[in-house]
Coordinates of C-alpha atoms (C1' of nucleotides) in Angstrom, one line a residue:
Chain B
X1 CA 109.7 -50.0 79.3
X2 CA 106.3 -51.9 79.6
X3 CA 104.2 -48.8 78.7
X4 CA 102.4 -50.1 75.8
X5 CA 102.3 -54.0 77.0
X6 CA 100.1 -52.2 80.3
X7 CA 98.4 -50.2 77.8
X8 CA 97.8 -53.2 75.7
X9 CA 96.6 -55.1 78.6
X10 CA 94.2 -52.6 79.9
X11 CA 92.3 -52.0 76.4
X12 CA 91.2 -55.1 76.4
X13 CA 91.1 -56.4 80.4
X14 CA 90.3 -54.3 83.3
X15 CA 92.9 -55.2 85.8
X16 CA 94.0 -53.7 89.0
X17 CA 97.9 -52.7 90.0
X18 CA 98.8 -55.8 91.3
X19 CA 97.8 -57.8 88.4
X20 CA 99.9 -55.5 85.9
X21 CA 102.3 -56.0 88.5
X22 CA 102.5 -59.8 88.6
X23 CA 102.2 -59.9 84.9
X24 CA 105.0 -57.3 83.9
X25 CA 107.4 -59.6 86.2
X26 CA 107.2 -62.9 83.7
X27 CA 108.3 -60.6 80.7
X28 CA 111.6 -60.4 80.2
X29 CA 113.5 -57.1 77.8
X30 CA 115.1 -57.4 75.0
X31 CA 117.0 -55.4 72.5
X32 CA 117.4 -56.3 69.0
X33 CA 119.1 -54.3 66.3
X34 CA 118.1 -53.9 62.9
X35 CA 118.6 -57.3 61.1
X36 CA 119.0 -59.4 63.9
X37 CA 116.7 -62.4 64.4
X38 CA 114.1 -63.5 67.0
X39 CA 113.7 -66.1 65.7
X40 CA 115.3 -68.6 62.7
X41 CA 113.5 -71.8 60.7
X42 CA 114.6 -75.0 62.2
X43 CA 113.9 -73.8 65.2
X44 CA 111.5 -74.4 67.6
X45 CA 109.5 -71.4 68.4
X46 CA 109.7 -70.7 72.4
X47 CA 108.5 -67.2 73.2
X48 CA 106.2 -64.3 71.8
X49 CA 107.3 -61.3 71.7
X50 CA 105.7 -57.8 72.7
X51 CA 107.3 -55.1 70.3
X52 CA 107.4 -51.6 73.1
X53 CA 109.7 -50.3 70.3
X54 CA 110.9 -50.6 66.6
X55 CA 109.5 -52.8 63.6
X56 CA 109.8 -56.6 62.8
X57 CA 108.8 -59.2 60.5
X58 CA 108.4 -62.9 59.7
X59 CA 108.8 -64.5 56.5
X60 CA 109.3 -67.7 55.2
X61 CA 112.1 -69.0 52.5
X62 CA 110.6 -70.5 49.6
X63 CA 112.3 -73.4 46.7
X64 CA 114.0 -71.0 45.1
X65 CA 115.3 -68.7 48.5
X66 CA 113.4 -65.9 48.0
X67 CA 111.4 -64.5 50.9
X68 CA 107.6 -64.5 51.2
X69 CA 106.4 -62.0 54.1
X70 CA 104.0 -62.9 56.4
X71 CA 103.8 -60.3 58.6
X72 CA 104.9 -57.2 60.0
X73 CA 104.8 -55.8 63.2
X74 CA 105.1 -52.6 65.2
X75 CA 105.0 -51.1 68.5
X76 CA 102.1 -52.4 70.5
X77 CA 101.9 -55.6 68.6
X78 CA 102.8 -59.0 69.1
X79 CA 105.0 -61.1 66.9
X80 CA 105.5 -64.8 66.8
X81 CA 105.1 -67.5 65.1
X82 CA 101.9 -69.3 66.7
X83 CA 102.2 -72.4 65.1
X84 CA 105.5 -73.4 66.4
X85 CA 104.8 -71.6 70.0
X86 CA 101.4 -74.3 70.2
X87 CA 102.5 -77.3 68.7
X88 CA 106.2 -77.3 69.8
X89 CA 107.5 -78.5 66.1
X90 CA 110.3 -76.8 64.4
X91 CA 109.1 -73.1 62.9
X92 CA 109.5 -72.5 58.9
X93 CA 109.4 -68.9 59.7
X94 CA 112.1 -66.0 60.4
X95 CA 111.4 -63.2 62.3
X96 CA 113.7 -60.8 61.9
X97 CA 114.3 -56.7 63.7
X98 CA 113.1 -54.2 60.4
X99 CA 114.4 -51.6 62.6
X100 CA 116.6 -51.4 66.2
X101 CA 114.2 -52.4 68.6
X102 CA 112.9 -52.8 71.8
X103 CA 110.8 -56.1 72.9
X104 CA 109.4 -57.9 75.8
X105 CA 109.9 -61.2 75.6
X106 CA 107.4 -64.1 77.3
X107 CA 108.2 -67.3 77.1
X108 CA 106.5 -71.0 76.8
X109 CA 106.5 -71.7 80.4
X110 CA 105.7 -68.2 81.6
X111 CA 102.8 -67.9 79.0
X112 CA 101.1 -71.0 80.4
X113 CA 101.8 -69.9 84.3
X114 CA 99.8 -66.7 83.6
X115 CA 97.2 -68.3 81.8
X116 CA 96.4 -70.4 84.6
X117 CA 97.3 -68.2 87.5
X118 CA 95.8 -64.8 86.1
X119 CA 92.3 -65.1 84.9
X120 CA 92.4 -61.5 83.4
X121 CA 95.9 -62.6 81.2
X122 CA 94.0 -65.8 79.5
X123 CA 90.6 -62.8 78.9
X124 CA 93.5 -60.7 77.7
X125 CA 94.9 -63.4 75.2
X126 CA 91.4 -64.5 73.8
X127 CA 90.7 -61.2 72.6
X128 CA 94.4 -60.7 71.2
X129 CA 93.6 -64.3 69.5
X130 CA 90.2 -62.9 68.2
X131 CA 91.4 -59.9 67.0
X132 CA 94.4 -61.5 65.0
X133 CA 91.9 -63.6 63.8
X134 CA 89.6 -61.2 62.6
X135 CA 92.6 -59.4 61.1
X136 CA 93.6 -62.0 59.5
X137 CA 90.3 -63.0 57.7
X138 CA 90.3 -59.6 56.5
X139 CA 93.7 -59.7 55.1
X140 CA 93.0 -62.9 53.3
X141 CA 89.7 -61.2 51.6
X142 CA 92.4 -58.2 50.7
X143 CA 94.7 -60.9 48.8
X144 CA 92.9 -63.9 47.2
X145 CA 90.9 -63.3 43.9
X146 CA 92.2 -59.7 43.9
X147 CA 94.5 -58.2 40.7
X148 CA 97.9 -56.7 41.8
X149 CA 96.7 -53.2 41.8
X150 CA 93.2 -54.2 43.9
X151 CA 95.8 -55.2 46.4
X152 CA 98.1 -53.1 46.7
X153 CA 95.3 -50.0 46.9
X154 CA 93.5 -51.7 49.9
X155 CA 96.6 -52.3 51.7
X156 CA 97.4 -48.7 50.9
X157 CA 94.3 -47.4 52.4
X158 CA 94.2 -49.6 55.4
X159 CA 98.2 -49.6 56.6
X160 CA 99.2 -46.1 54.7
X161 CA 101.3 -45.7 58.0
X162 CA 103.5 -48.9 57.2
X163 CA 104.7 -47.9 53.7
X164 CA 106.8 -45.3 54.5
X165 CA 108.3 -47.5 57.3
X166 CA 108.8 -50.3 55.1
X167 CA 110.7 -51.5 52.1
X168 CA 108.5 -51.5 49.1
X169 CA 109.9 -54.9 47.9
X170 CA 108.7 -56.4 51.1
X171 CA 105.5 -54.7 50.6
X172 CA 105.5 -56.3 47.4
X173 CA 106.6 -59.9 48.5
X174 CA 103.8 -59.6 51.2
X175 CA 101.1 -59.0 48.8
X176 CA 102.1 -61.6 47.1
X177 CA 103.6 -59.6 43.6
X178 CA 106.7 -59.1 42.6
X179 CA 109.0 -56.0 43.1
X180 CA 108.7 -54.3 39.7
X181 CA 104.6 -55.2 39.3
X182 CA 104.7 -52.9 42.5
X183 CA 106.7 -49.9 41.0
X184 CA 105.0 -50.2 37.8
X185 CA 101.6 -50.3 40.0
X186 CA 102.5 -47.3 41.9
X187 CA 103.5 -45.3 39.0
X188 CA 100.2 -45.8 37.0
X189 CA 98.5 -44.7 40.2
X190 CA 100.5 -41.9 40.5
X191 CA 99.7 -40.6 37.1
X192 CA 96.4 -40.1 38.0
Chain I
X1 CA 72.5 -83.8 68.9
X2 CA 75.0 -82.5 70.9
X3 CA 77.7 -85.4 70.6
X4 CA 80.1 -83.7 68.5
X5 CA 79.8 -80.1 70.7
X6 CA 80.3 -82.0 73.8
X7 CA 83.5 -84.0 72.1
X8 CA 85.1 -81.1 70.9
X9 CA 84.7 -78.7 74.2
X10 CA 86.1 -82.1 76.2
X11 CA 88.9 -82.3 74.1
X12 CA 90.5 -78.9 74.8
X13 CA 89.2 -78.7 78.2
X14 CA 88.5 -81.0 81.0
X15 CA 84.8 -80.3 82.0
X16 CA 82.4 -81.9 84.5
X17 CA 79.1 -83.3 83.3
X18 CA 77.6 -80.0 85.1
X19 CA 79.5 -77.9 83.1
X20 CA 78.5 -79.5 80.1
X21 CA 75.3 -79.4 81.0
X22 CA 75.1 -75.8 81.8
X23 CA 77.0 -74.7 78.3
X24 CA 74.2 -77.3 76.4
X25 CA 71.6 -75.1 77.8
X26 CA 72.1 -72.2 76.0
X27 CA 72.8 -74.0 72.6
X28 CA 69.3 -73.6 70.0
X29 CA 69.4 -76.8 67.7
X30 CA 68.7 -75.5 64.5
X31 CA 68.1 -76.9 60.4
X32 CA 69.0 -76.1 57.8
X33 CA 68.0 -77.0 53.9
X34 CA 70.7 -77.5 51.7
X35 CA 71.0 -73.9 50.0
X36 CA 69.4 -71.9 52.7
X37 CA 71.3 -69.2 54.8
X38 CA 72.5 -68.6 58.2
X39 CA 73.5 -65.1 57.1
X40 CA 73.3 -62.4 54.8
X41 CA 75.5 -60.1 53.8
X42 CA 73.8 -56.9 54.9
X43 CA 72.3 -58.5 58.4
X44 CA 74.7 -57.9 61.6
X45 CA 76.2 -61.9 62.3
X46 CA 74.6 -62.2 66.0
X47 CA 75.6 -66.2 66.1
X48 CA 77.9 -68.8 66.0
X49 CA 77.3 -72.1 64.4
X50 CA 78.7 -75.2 66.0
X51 CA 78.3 -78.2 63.0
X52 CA 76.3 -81.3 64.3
X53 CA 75.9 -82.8 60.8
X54 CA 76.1 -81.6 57.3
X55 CA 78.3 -78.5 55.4
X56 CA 78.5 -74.8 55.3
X57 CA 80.5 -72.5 53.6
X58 CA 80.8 -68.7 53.4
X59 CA 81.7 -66.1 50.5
X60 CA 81.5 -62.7 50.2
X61 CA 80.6 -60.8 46.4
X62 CA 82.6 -58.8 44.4
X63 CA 81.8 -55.8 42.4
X64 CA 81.3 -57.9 39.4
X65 CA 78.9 -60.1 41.4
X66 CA 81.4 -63.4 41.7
X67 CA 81.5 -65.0 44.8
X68 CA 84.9 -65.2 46.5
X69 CA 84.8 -68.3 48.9
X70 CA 86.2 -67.9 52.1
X71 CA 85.9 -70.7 53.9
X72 CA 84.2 -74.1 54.5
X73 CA 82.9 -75.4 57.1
X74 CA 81.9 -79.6 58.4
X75 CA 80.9 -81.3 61.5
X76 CA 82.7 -80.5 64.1
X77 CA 83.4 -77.4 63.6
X78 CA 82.4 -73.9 63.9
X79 CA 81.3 -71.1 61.5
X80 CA 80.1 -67.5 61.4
X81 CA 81.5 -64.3 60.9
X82 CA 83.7 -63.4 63.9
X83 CA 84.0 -59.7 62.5
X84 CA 80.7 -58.8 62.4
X85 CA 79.6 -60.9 65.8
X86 CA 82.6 -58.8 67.4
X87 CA 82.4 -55.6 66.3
X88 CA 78.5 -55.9 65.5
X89 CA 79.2 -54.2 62.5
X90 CA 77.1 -55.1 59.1
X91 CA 78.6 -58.6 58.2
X92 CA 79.8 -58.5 54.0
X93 CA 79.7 -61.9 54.3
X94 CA 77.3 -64.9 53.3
X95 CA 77.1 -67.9 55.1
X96 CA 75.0 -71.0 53.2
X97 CA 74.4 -74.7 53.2
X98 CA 76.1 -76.8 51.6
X99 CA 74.3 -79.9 51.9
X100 CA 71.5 -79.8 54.8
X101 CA 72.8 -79.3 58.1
X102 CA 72.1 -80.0 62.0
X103 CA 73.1 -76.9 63.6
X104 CA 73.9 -75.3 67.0
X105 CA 73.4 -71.7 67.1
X106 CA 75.0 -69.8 69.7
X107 CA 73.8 -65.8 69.9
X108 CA 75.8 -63.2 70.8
X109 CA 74.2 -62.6 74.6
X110 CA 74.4 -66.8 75.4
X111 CA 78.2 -66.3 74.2
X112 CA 78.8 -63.2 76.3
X113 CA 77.0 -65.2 79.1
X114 CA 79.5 -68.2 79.0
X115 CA 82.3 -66.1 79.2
X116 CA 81.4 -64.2 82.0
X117 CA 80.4 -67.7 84.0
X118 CA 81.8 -70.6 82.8
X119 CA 85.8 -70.0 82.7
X120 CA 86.1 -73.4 81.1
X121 CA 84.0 -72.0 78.2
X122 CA 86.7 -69.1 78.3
X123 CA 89.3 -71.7 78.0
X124 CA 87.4 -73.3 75.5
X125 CA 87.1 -70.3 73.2
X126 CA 90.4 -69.0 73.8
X127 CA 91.8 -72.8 72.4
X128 CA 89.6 -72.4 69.7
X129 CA 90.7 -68.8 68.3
X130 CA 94.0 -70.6 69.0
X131 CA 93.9 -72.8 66.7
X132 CA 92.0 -70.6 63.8
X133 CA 94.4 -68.4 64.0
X134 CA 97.0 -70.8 63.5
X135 CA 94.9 -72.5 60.4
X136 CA 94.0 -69.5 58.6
X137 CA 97.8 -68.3 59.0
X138 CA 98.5 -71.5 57.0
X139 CA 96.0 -71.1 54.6
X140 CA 97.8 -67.5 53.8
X141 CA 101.1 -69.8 53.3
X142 CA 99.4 -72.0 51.1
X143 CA 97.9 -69.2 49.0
X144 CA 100.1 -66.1 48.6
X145 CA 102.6 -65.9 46.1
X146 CA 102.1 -70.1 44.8
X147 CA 101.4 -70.7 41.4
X148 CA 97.5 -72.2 40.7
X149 CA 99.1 -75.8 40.7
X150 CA 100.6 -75.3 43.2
X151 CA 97.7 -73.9 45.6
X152 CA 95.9 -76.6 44.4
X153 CA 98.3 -79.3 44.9
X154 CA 98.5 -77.9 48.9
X155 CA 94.9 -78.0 49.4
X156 CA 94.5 -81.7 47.7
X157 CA 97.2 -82.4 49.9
X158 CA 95.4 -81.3 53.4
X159 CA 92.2 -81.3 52.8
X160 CA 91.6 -84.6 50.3
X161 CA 88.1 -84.9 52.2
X162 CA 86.8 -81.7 51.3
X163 CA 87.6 -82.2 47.2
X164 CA 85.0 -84.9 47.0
X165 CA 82.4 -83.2 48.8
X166 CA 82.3 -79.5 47.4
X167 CA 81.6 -78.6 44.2
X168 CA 85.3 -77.9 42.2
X169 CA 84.0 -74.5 40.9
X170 CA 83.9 -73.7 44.6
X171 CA 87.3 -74.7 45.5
X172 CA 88.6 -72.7 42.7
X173 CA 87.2 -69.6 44.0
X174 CA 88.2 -70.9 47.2
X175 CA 91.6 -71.1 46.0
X176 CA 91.2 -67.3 43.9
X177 CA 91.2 -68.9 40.8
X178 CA 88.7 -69.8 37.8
X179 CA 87.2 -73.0 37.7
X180 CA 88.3 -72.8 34.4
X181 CA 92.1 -72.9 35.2
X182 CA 91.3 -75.4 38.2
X183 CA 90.1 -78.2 35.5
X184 CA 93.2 -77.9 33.3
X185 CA 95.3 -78.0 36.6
X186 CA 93.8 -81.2 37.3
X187 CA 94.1 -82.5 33.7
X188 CA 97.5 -82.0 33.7
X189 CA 98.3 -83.3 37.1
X190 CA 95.8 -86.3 36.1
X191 CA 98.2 -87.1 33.1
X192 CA 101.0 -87.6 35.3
Chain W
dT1 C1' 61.2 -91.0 34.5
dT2 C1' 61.7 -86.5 32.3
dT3 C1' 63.0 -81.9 32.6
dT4 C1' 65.8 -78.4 34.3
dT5 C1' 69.6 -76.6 36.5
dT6 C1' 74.2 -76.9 37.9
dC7 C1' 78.7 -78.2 37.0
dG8 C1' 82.9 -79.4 34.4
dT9 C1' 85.6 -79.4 30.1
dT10 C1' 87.7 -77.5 26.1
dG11 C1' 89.3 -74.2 22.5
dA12 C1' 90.8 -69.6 20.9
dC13 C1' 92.4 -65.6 22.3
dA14 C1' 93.5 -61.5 25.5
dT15 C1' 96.1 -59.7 29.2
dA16 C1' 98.2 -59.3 33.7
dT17 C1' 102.1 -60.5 35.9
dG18 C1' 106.6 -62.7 36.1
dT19 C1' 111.5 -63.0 34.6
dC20 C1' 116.0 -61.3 33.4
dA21 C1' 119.2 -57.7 33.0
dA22 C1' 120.9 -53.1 33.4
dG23 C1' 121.2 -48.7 35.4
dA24 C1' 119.9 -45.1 38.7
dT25 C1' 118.9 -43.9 43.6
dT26 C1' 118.8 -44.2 48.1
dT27 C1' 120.4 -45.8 52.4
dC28 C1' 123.7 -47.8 55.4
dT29 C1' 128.4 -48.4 57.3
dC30 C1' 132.9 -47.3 58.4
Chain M
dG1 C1' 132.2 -38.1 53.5
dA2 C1' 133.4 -42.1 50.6
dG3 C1' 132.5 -46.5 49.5
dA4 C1' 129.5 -50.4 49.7
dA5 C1' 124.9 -52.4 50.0
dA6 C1' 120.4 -52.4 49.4
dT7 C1' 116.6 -50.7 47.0
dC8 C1' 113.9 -49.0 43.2
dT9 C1' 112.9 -48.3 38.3
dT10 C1' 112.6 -49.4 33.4
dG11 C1' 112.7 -52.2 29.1
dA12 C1' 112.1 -56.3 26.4
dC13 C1' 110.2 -60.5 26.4
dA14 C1' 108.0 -65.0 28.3
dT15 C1' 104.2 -67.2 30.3
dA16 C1' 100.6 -68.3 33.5
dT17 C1' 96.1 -67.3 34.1
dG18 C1' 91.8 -65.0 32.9
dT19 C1' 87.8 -64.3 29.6
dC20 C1' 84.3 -65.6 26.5
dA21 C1' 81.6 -69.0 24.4
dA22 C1' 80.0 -73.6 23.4
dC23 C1' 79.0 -78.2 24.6
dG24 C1' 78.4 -82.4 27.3
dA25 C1' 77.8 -84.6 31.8
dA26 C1' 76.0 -84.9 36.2
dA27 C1' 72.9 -83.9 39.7
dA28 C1' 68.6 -82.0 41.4
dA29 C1' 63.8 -81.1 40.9
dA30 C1' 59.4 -82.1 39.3

DNA sequence: TTTTTTCGTTGACATATGTCAAGATTTCTC
DNA sequence: GAGAAATCTTGACATATGTCAACGAAAAAA
């Protein structure tokens, strides 16, 4: 059950037994199936989650209730929405189980008892935060100032594992095109 | 030289004048001419800029030689390229003056140094990806999938500062649009 | 100041992408 | 396995945004 979350942990922090140990206990499991929500706009974001199994995503609702992706996740990721987590305001975001899965949840209270009680868990979170960061950045060159196709080919190389995992309208809506831009992109690349 | 440093480190973390002190020390106070560069796309980024006065920005260059802005910078705050200083990879970004600049430059051994001896430093940093992370993810919301008025209208909204102090051509790349489109935008909006 | 460079605006036109609607496929659910 | 949802594809058309080129205004450099 904590599997990858230990081998998240030890990636990035060495750490001894104990510590895993004390960590592991402020998690707590949770099951999710497919279309169910961790979390709903309006509310206020109280917990990160650790994904040991399954796919989810967040997305926000835009003025005319269509869905704009922000993110996907997978096994041996974290999803959350950040903002909320920090600043305690309401979320605008929905994060929602892509597939049955399997998390570990940590919330508010427990996330700031490790960070001051385990030196090695607030090492462990600034390298998660710098790595989300960097991946970020690198999203955003992959999206601004680029044409529908430039996009869609550099998310293709760098996340060829999540297309067949997810549905090619979301895909779409998290580049930032529309549905049939996407198939008609993909079919002029595949007539190459 | 170091006000603005010391007031932003005190402001996510409560340090002693010692502390302080010791972090201070491995700051180099640098200027910088308006159009000169702290980095090159090409060079490995091996520092961190802390603003004391002035503005940066960076961009990278596209294959038809464009720049593509990705972010500014001010006093009080930070800017380099946290993929390349990670990783130590060759940075594709290029990071330039604004307007001429008091810098602190932080190099990549002083920062590993901190880390590994001043945990409030730790915290420090930690805070700081914290709250990047959380920025850039609403820079993403404010840029994929909007109309050109409408990214405009978000960045006027939050960051009315900026628009009188960088050149507009700049915030349209920013933005990942022409400036050409960014002047009608604002003609139209003007003759409202 | 004068000169030069950078920056912003405008027009005419080209084009990529969005919109709407219908039908075909695939995938879930019972 | 049958029916129901969800997803993907395609066409016709609308429209936002990009491109190219020229000019004027503003700012920097000399």
């Amino acid at each position: 059950m904590f599997e990858l979350l230990i081998k998240s942990i030890q990636a990035k922090v060495p750490s001894t037994e104990e510590e895993l140990q004390l960590c592991k206990s402020h998690f707590t499991p949770k099951r999710l199936r497919r279309k169910q929500f961790l979390l709903q706009e309006g509310d206020v974001c109280n917990r990160t989650a650790f994904i040991e199994k399954g796919a989810m995503y967040s997305y926000t609702t835009d003025a005319k209730g269509g869905q704009r992706v922000m993110q996907f996740a997978f096994e041996g990721f974290w999803i959350s929405d950040l903002y909320s987590f920090f600043t305690r305001e309401e979320s605008k975001l929905n994060i929602e189980a892509l597939e049955d899965c399997e998390l570990l949840l940590l919330d508010h209270e427990q996330h700031e008892y490790l960070l001051k009680n385990v030196p090695q868990y607030e090492t462990y979170t600034r390298i998660l935060y710098q790595n989300a960061y960097v991946a970020l950045q690198q999203r955003l060159e992959g999206t601004i100032g680029l044409t529908a196709e430039e996009k869609y080919s550099k998310f293709a190389e760098q996340y060829s594992a999540i297309i067949n995992r997810v549905p090619q309208h979301l895909i779409a809506s998290y580049l930032g095109i529309t549905p049939e831009t996407l198939s008609r992109i993909r079919k002029q690349i595949a007539s190459r």
